[in-house]
mmCIF file of C-alpha atoms in Angstrom:
data_model
loop_
_atom_site.group_PDB
_atom_site.id
_atom_site.type_symbol
_atom_site.label_atom_id
_atom_site.label_comp_id
_atom_site.label_asym_id
_atom_site.label_seq_id
_atom_site.Cartn_x
_atom_site.Cartn_y
_atom_site.Cartn_z
ATOM 1 C CA MET A 28 76.804 96.390 109.514
ATOM 2 C CA PRO A 29 78.651 98.657 107.071
ATOM 3 C CA ASP A 30 81.840 96.603 106.727
ATOM 4 C CA ARG A 31 83.330 93.478 108.199
ATOM 5 C CA LEU A 32 85.410 93.489 111.384
ATOM 6 C CA ALA A 33 86.173 97.189 111.743
ATOM 7 C CA PRO A 34 88.672 97.999 114.518
ATOM 8 C CA PRO A 35 87.314 99.274 117.847
ATOM 9 C CA SER A 36 88.897 102.704 117.275
ATOM 10 C CA LEU A 37 86.133 103.463 114.743
ATOM 11 C CA ARG A 38 82.731 104.814 115.726
ATOM 12 C CA PRO A 39 79.695 103.612 113.739
ATOM 13 C CA ALA A 40 78.239 106.425 111.635
ATOM 14 C CA ALA A 41 74.496 106.363 110.978
ATOM 15 C CA ARG A 42 73.070 106.330 107.465
ATOM 16 C CA GLU A 43 71.965 109.952 107.791
ATOM 17 C CA GLU A 44 75.528 110.990 108.632
ATOM 18 C CA ILE A 45 76.832 109.117 105.594
ATOM 19 C CA LEU A 46 74.200 110.675 103.312
ATOM 20 C CA THR A 47 75.281 114.134 104.489
ATOM 21 C CA ALA A 48 78.929 113.274 103.803
ATOM 22 C CA LEU A 49 78.176 111.909 100.320
ATOM 23 C CA ALA A 50 76.206 115.050 99.470
ATOM 24 C CA ALA A 51 79.099 117.229 100.638
ATOM 25 C CA ALA A 52 81.496 115.123 98.570
ATOM 26 C CA ALA A 53 79.334 115.489 95.464
ATOM 27 C CA ASP A 54 79.350 119.284 95.909
ATOM 28 C CA LEU A 55 83.128 119.183 95.408
ATOM 29 C CA GLY A 56 82.680 118.050 91.795
ATOM 30 C CA MET A 57 81.889 115.027 89.643
ATOM 31 C CA PHE A 58 85.239 113.435 90.510
ATOM 32 C CA PHE A 59 84.017 112.991 94.100
ATOM 33 C CA ARG A 60 80.431 111.997 93.357
ATOM 34 C CA LEU A 61 79.135 108.543 94.258
ATOM 35 C CA PRO A 62 75.471 108.477 93.180
ATOM 36 C CA ASP A 63 72.756 106.196 94.516
ATOM 37 C CA PRO A 64 71.762 103.745 91.744
ATOM 38 C CA ALA A 65 68.193 103.683 93.066
ATOM 39 C CA ARG A 66 67.897 107.381 92.154
ATOM 40 C CA GLU A 67 69.907 107.347 88.931
ATOM 41 C CA GLY A 68 67.871 105.383 86.388
ATOM 42 C CA ALA A 69 68.756 102.192 84.580
ATOM 43 C CA GLY A 70 71.964 100.521 83.530
ATOM 44 C CA TRP A 71 73.494 99.680 86.924
ATOM 45 C CA GLN A 72 75.003 96.263 87.579
ATOM 46 C CA PRO A 73 76.747 94.725 90.624
ATOM 47 C CA VAL A 74 80.504 95.288 90.729
ATOM 48 C CA GLY A 75 80.939 91.596 91.472
ATOM 49 C CA LEU A 76 80.387 90.968 87.764
ATOM 50 C CA LEU A 77 83.688 92.746 87.066
ATOM 51 C CA TYR A 78 85.577 90.727 89.651
ATOM 52 C CA ALA A 79 84.431 87.310 88.426
ATOM 53 C CA ALA A 80 86.912 85.164 86.523
ATOM 54 C CA ARG A 81 84.502 84.040 83.790
ATOM 55 C CA GLN A 82 82.433 87.068 82.816
ATOM 56 C CA ASP A 83 82.547 89.150 79.644
ATOM 57 C CA HIS A 84 81.601 92.462 81.279
ATOM 58 C CA LEU A 85 85.210 93.288 82.099
ATOM 59 C CA ASP A 86 86.344 92.240 78.624
ATOM 60 C CA GLY A 87 83.882 94.669 77.074
ATOM 61 C CA LEU A 88 85.103 97.548 79.223
ATOM 62 C CA LEU A 89 88.739 96.803 78.401
ATOM 63 C CA ALA A 90 87.896 96.733 74.691
ATOM 64 C CA SER A 91 86.296 100.168 74.991
ATOM 65 C CA VAL A 92 89.383 101.515 76.769
ATOM 66 C CA ARG A 93 91.652 100.159 74.027
ATOM 67 C CA ALA A 94 89.486 101.765 71.356
ATOM 68 C CA ALA A 95 89.463 105.124 73.184
ATOM 69 C CA LEU A 96 93.265 104.989 73.508
ATOM 70 C CA HIS A 97 94.011 104.422 69.810
ATOM 71 C CA ASP A 98 94.144 100.628 70.001
ATOM 72 C CA CYS A 99 96.850 100.563 72.665
ATOM 73 C CA GLU A 100 98.331 97.342 74.014
ATOM 74 C CA PRO A 101 95.956 95.204 76.122
ATOM 75 C CA ARG A 102 98.142 95.523 79.232
ATOM 76 C CA VAL A 103 98.206 99.323 78.882
ATOM 77 C CA ALA A 104 94.416 99.425 78.612
ATOM 78 C CA ALA A 105 94.100 97.164 81.659
ATOM 79 C CA SER A 106 96.519 99.288 83.686
ATOM 80 C CA LEU A 107 94.779 102.567 82.883
ATOM 81 C CA PHE A 108 91.330 101.076 83.434
ATOM 82 C CA PHE A 109 92.399 99.904 86.879
ATOM 83 C CA GLN A 110 93.771 103.330 87.753
ATOM 84 C CA GLY A 111 90.547 105.005 86.655
ATOM 85 C CA TYR A 112 88.495 102.504 88.622
ATOM 86 C CA ALA A 113 90.598 103.101 91.715
ATOM 87 C CA SER A 114 90.069 106.859 91.364
ATOM 88 C CA ARG A 115 86.306 106.415 91.070
ATOM 89 C CA LEU A 116 86.313 104.170 94.124
ATOM 90 C CA LEU A 117 88.677 106.070 96.412
ATOM 91 C CA SER A 118 88.043 109.743 95.679
ATOM 92 C CA PRO A 119 84.456 109.945 97.012
ATOM 93 C CA GLN A 120 85.539 108.200 100.206
ATOM 94 C CA LEU A 121 88.426 110.632 100.623
ATOM 95 C CA ALA A 122 86.041 113.538 100.122
ATOM 96 C CA CYS A 123 83.721 112.166 102.824
ATOM 97 C CA LEU A 124 86.717 111.884 105.147
ATOM 98 C CA ALA A 125 87.830 115.447 104.385
ATOM 99 C CA ALA A 126 84.386 117.047 104.518
ATOM 100 C CA ASN A 127 82.663 115.211 107.363
ATOM 101 C CA GLY A 128 85.146 112.948 109.140
ATOM 102 C CA CYS A 129 83.471 109.694 108.141
ATOM 103 C CA VAL A 130 83.516 107.101 105.346
ATOM 104 C CA PRO A 131 80.632 105.042 103.952
ATOM 105 C CA GLY A 132 80.439 101.286 104.166
ATOM 106 C CA MET A 133 81.803 100.039 100.840
ATOM 107 C CA SER A 134 80.921 96.368 100.655
ATOM 108 C CA ALA A 135 80.805 94.875 97.171
ATOM 109 C CA ALA A 136 77.130 94.089 97.715
ATOM 110 C CA ARG A 137 76.327 97.825 97.867
ATOM 111 C CA LEU A 138 78.490 99.073 94.999
ATOM 112 C CA ALA A 139 77.301 99.082 91.377
ATOM 113 C CA TRP A 140 78.720 100.159 88.025
ATOM 114 C CA ARG A 141 77.546 101.291 84.620
ATOM 115 C CA HIS A 142 79.177 102.407 81.380
ATOM 116 C CA PRO A 143 77.826 105.822 80.313
ATOM 117 C CA ASP A 144 78.550 107.099 76.822
ATOM 118 C CA ASP A 145 80.828 109.856 78.126
ATOM 119 C CA GLN A 146 82.783 107.854 80.737
ATOM 120 C CA VAL A 147 84.802 104.654 80.863
ATOM 121 C CA ILE A 148 82.959 103.627 84.020
ATOM 122 C CA GLU A 149 80.754 105.167 86.702
ATOM 123 C CA LEU A 150 80.351 103.757 90.200
ATOM 124 C CA GLY A 151 77.290 104.087 92.380
ATOM 125 C CA LEU A 152 76.629 103.240 96.020
ATOM 126 C CA SER A 153 73.445 102.155 97.768
ATOM 127 C CA PRO A 154 74.350 103.983 100.991
ATOM 128 C CA ASP A 155 73.908 102.530 104.429
ATOM 129 C CA ALA A 156 75.874 103.139 107.616
ATOM 130 C CA GLY A 157 79.617 103.784 107.798
ATOM 131 C CA TRP A 158 82.403 104.734 110.153
ATOM 132 C CA ALA A 159 83.702 107.889 111.822
ATOM 133 C CA ALA A 160 87.056 108.520 113.534
ATOM 134 C CA ASP A 161 90.164 110.650 113.211
ATOM 135 C CA GLY A 162 91.668 110.865 109.736
ATOM 136 C CA ARG A 163 94.428 108.308 110.275
ATOM 137 C CA ARG A 164 92.072 105.594 111.573
ATOM 138 C CA LEU A 165 89.621 106.270 108.763
ATOM 139 C CA MET A 166 92.423 106.058 106.221
ATOM 140 C CA GLU A 167 93.403 102.636 107.510
ATOM 141 C CA GLN A 168 89.802 101.437 107.188
ATOM 142 C CA LEU A 169 89.394 103.019 103.750
ATOM 143 C CA VAL A 170 92.499 101.331 102.324
ATOM 144 C CA ALA A 171 91.811 97.928 103.881
ATOM 145 C CA VAL A 172 88.183 97.722 102.729
ATOM 146 C CA SER A 173 88.862 99.185 99.276
ATOM 147 C CA PHE A 174 91.507 96.527 98.611
ATOM 148 C CA GLY A 175 89.788 93.635 100.340
ATOM 149 C CA GLU A 176 86.383 94.188 98.750
ATOM 150 C CA HIS A 177 87.295 95.726 95.388
ATOM 151 C CA LEU A 178 90.812 96.454 94.206
ATOM 152 C CA ALA A 179 92.421 93.104 94.978
ATOM 153 C CA PRO A 180 89.602 91.103 93.300
ATOM 154 C CA LEU A 181 89.650 93.433 90.293
ATOM 155 C CA ALA A 182 93.438 93.135 90.008
ATOM 156 C CA ASP A 183 93.140 89.338 90.074
ATOM 157 C CA ALA A 184 90.519 89.436 87.314
ATOM 158 C CA LEU A 185 92.663 91.690 85.149
ATOM 159 C CA ARG A 186 95.775 89.573 85.609
ATOM 160 C CA LEU A 187 93.842 86.530 84.412
ATOM 161 C CA ARG A 188 93.435 88.377 81.115
ATOM 162 C CA VAL A 189 96.774 90.137 80.616
ATOM 163 C CA ARG A 190 100.250 89.765 82.080
ATOM 164 C CA MET A 191 100.953 92.587 84.524
ATOM 165 C CA SER A 192 102.969 93.002 87.660
ATOM 166 C CA PRO A 193 100.913 93.151 90.890
ATOM 167 C CA GLY A 194 103.177 96.040 91.910
ATOM 168 C CA LEU A 195 102.110 98.058 88.874
ATOM 169 C CA LEU A 196 98.438 97.810 89.844
ATOM 170 C CA ARG A 197 99.155 98.580 93.495
ATOM 171 C CA GLY A 198 101.102 101.607 92.293
ATOM 172 C CA ASN A 199 98.111 102.690 90.227
ATOM 173 C CA ALA A 200 95.893 102.527 93.313
ATOM 174 C CA ALA A 201 98.439 104.501 95.330
ATOM 175 C CA SER A 202 98.642 107.153 92.622
ATOM 176 C CA ALA A 203 94.844 107.412 92.502
ATOM 177 C CA LEU A 204 94.640 107.842 96.280
ATOM 178 C CA VAL A 205 97.410 110.427 96.501
ATOM 179 C CA SER A 206 95.962 112.369 93.554
ATOM 180 C CA GLY A 207 92.568 112.422 95.260
ATOM 181 C CA LEU A 208 94.080 113.764 98.469
ATOM 182 C CA TRP A 209 96.011 116.405 96.543
ATOM 183 C CA LEU A 210 92.783 117.583 94.895
ATOM 184 C CA LEU A 211 91.340 117.923 98.411
ATOM 185 C CA SER A 212 94.369 119.841 99.713
ATOM 186 C CA GLY A 213 92.407 123.103 99.670
ATOM 187 C CA ARG A 214 90.111 121.630 102.311
ATOM 188 C CA LEU A 215 92.661 119.487 104.154
ATOM 189 C CA GLY A 216 95.560 121.954 104.097
ATOM 190 C CA PRO A 217 99.029 120.543 104.844
ATOM 191 C CA ARG A 218 97.362 117.528 106.466
ATOM 192 C CA TRP A 219 96.894 115.978 103.014
ATOM 193 C CA ARG A 220 100.572 114.986 102.936
ATOM 194 C CA SER A 221 100.518 113.279 106.325
ATOM 195 C CA LEU A 222 97.320 111.418 105.406
ATOM 196 C CA ALA A 223 98.903 110.326 102.127
ATOM 197 C CA ALA A 224 102.039 109.140 103.923
ATOM 198 C CA HIS A 225 99.920 107.208 106.430
ATOM 199 C CA ALA A 226 97.934 105.571 103.614
ATOM 200 C CA LEU A 227 101.128 104.600 101.800
ATOM 201 C CA ALA A 228 102.391 102.936 104.993
ATOM 202 C CA GLN A 229 99.456 100.497 105.005
ATOM 203 C CA PRO A 230 100.215 96.899 103.956
ATOM 204 C CA ASP A 231 98.281 97.113 100.686
ATOM 205 C CA LEU A 232 100.190 100.213 99.525
ATOM 206 C CA ARG A 233 103.545 99.893 101.270
ATOM 207 C CA GLY A 234 106.495 100.439 98.937
ATOM 208 C CA THR A 235 104.444 101.854 96.047
ATOM 209 C CA MET A 236 105.524 105.522 96.303
ATOM 210 C CA ARG A 237 108.188 107.660 97.936
ATOM 211 C CA ALA A 238 108.076 111.238 99.154
ATOM 212 C CA GLY A 239 109.154 113.809 96.592
ATOM 213 C CA ASP A 240 108.905 117.514 95.945
ATOM 214 C CA PRO A 241 106.189 118.754 95.970
ATOM 215 C CA GLY A 242 104.237 115.498 96.222
ATOM 216 C CA PHE A 243 104.988 111.786 95.948
ATOM 217 C CA VAL A 244 106.747 109.744 93.256
ATOM 218 C CA ARG A 245 105.747 106.266 92.144
ATOM 219 C CA ARG A 246 108.121 103.302 92.123
ATOM 220 C CA SER A 247 106.378 101.821 89.055
ATOM 221 C CA CYS A 248 105.007 103.283 85.826
ATOM 222 C CA CYS A 249 101.341 103.084 84.793
ATOM 223 C CA LEU A 250 102.422 102.675 81.116
ATOM 224 C CA TYR A 251 100.565 105.744 79.850
ATOM 225 C CA TYR A 252 103.662 106.673 77.847
ATOM 226 C CA ARG A 253 102.930 103.628 75.666
ATOM 227 C CA VAL A 254 99.606 105.089 74.495
ATOM 228 C CA PRO A 255 99.976 106.724 71.041
ATOM 229 C CA GLY A 256 100.473 110.399 71.844
ATOM 230 C CA GLY A 257 100.785 109.668 75.574
ATOM 231 C CA GLY A 258 103.444 110.925 77.931
ATOM 232 C CA LEU A 259 104.650 110.759 81.517
ATOM 233 C CA CYS A 260 102.443 111.460 84.531
ATOM 234 C CA ALA A 261 103.432 114.004 87.164
ATOM 235 C CA ASP A 262 104.293 111.250 89.668
ATOM 236 C CA CYS A 263 106.074 108.985 87.165
ATOM 237 C CA PRO A 264 109.444 107.561 88.235
ATOM 238 C CA ARG A 265 110.832 107.785 84.684
ATOM 239 C CA PRO A 266 113.080 110.842 84.220
ATOM 240 C CA ARG A 267 111.950 111.323 80.616
ATOM 241 C CA ARG A 268 109.830 109.656 77.991
ATOM 242 C CA PRO A 269 111.495 106.489 76.671
ATOM 243 C CA ALA A 270 112.293 106.236 72.986
#
């Protein structure tokens, strides 16, 4: 089975359907690509290693983020790493939804990671079956599984290392999801806003963003302004860069 306890409103999607969707997603650009580790050479490791409380893999990645961001504060590095991870996790699923009306099964057992020289992290999926439905039902499944299998365990692991508000990390995930949908707006049309609003109404993301003009505005800050030379993101709630 692709994921645990999916609601009856979802139709099982066969592996071939998911492979077609992942290929269509990859055609939209690297941001939406979720490669198969079996076809991508060496260096892949299970994502569960990053979610464990007593592993040094996550510490090494956070150290590389700090170094890349001019030795920023540990909590800033952790926040921005989480947001990048959420983007890598969510964007390919959103592209599958937009392109083919389905999402792959995203259990932690099938997801892997590696640290290429030119990226903070890359995720890969050993694809199996998935789910198909209308966009709203798929969005509910996408958010629930992404948090239950990945983002909530990763947030717990990060907060064991640095002090951060859970709301900040949830806001980072919301920002990553909304940004992914906005990048797909050429394919989705005006529907991207209604899908974003429906995602933000789910329990894991509720209260993280509010509707703005032209997009959505966060209720928390990712702390990028605290990176040397950093600034404010387009969806930042701060009216201007703090002193």
